[in-house]
């Protein structure tokens, strides 16, 4: 059996915009099913919102998202999750960083850190916090 985990992000009406943005940054295929597509509309004003969406790239990036319907409680909290993007190619990580940084709040600039040759943290324009770093063996 093979297991893979995928970050699933919850939005209130901005899932399509977020998924489109992540596809621009990471590439890959964007798939989206609206509440209307699934015949699961509970509020006509939300029919075109995303019931299930995903961006998946050939190099392994994957994120899912949906729009929490108005009849369901949604409190995104304060930094409830970080999405971690780890890799071995510094140029690729810098490219992802540059894309995510558009409209973002940089929490830790992308630079060398004591535990990694390249590390940075930001909160993107959709309120999602990202950590990008070069993965190295831990010899702690």
PDB file of C-alpha atoms in Angstrom, residues 21-30 55-59 61 95-96:
ATOM      1  CA  UNK A  21      -2.777  31.134  -8.165  1.00  0.00           C
ATOM      2  CA  UNK A  22      -1.135  27.932  -6.897  1.00  0.00           C
ATOM      3  CA  UNK A  23      -1.267  26.475 -10.414  1.00  0.00           C
ATOM      4  CA  UNK A  24       0.502  29.597 -11.722  1.00  0.00           C
ATOM      5  CA  UNK A  25       3.214  29.200  -9.059  1.00  0.00           C
ATOM      6  CA  UNK A  26       3.730  25.414  -9.114  1.00  0.00           C
ATOM      7  CA  UNK A  27       2.373  24.413 -12.527  1.00  0.00           C
ATOM      8  CA  UNK A  28       0.386  21.234 -12.936  1.00  0.00           C
ATOM      9  CA  UNK A  29      -3.227  20.404 -13.625  1.00  0.00           C
ATOM     10  CA  UNK A  30      -6.077  22.252 -11.937  1.00  0.00           C
ATOM     11  CA  UNK A  55      -3.726  21.333  -8.234  1.00  0.00           C
ATOM     12  CA  UNK A  56      -1.369  18.427  -8.945  1.00  0.00           C
ATOM     13  CA  UNK A  57       1.959  18.691 -10.750  1.00  0.00           C
ATOM     14  CA  UNK A  58       4.126  16.021 -12.317  1.00  0.00           C
ATOM     15  CA  UNK A  59       6.934  16.811  -9.877  1.00  0.00           C
ATOM     16  CA  UNK A  61       3.213  19.183  -5.710  1.00  0.00           C
ATOM     17  CA  UNK A  95      10.916  30.173  -8.307  1.00  0.00           C
ATOM     18  CA  UNK A  96       8.102  28.926  -6.061  1.00  0.00           C
TER      19      UNK A  96
END
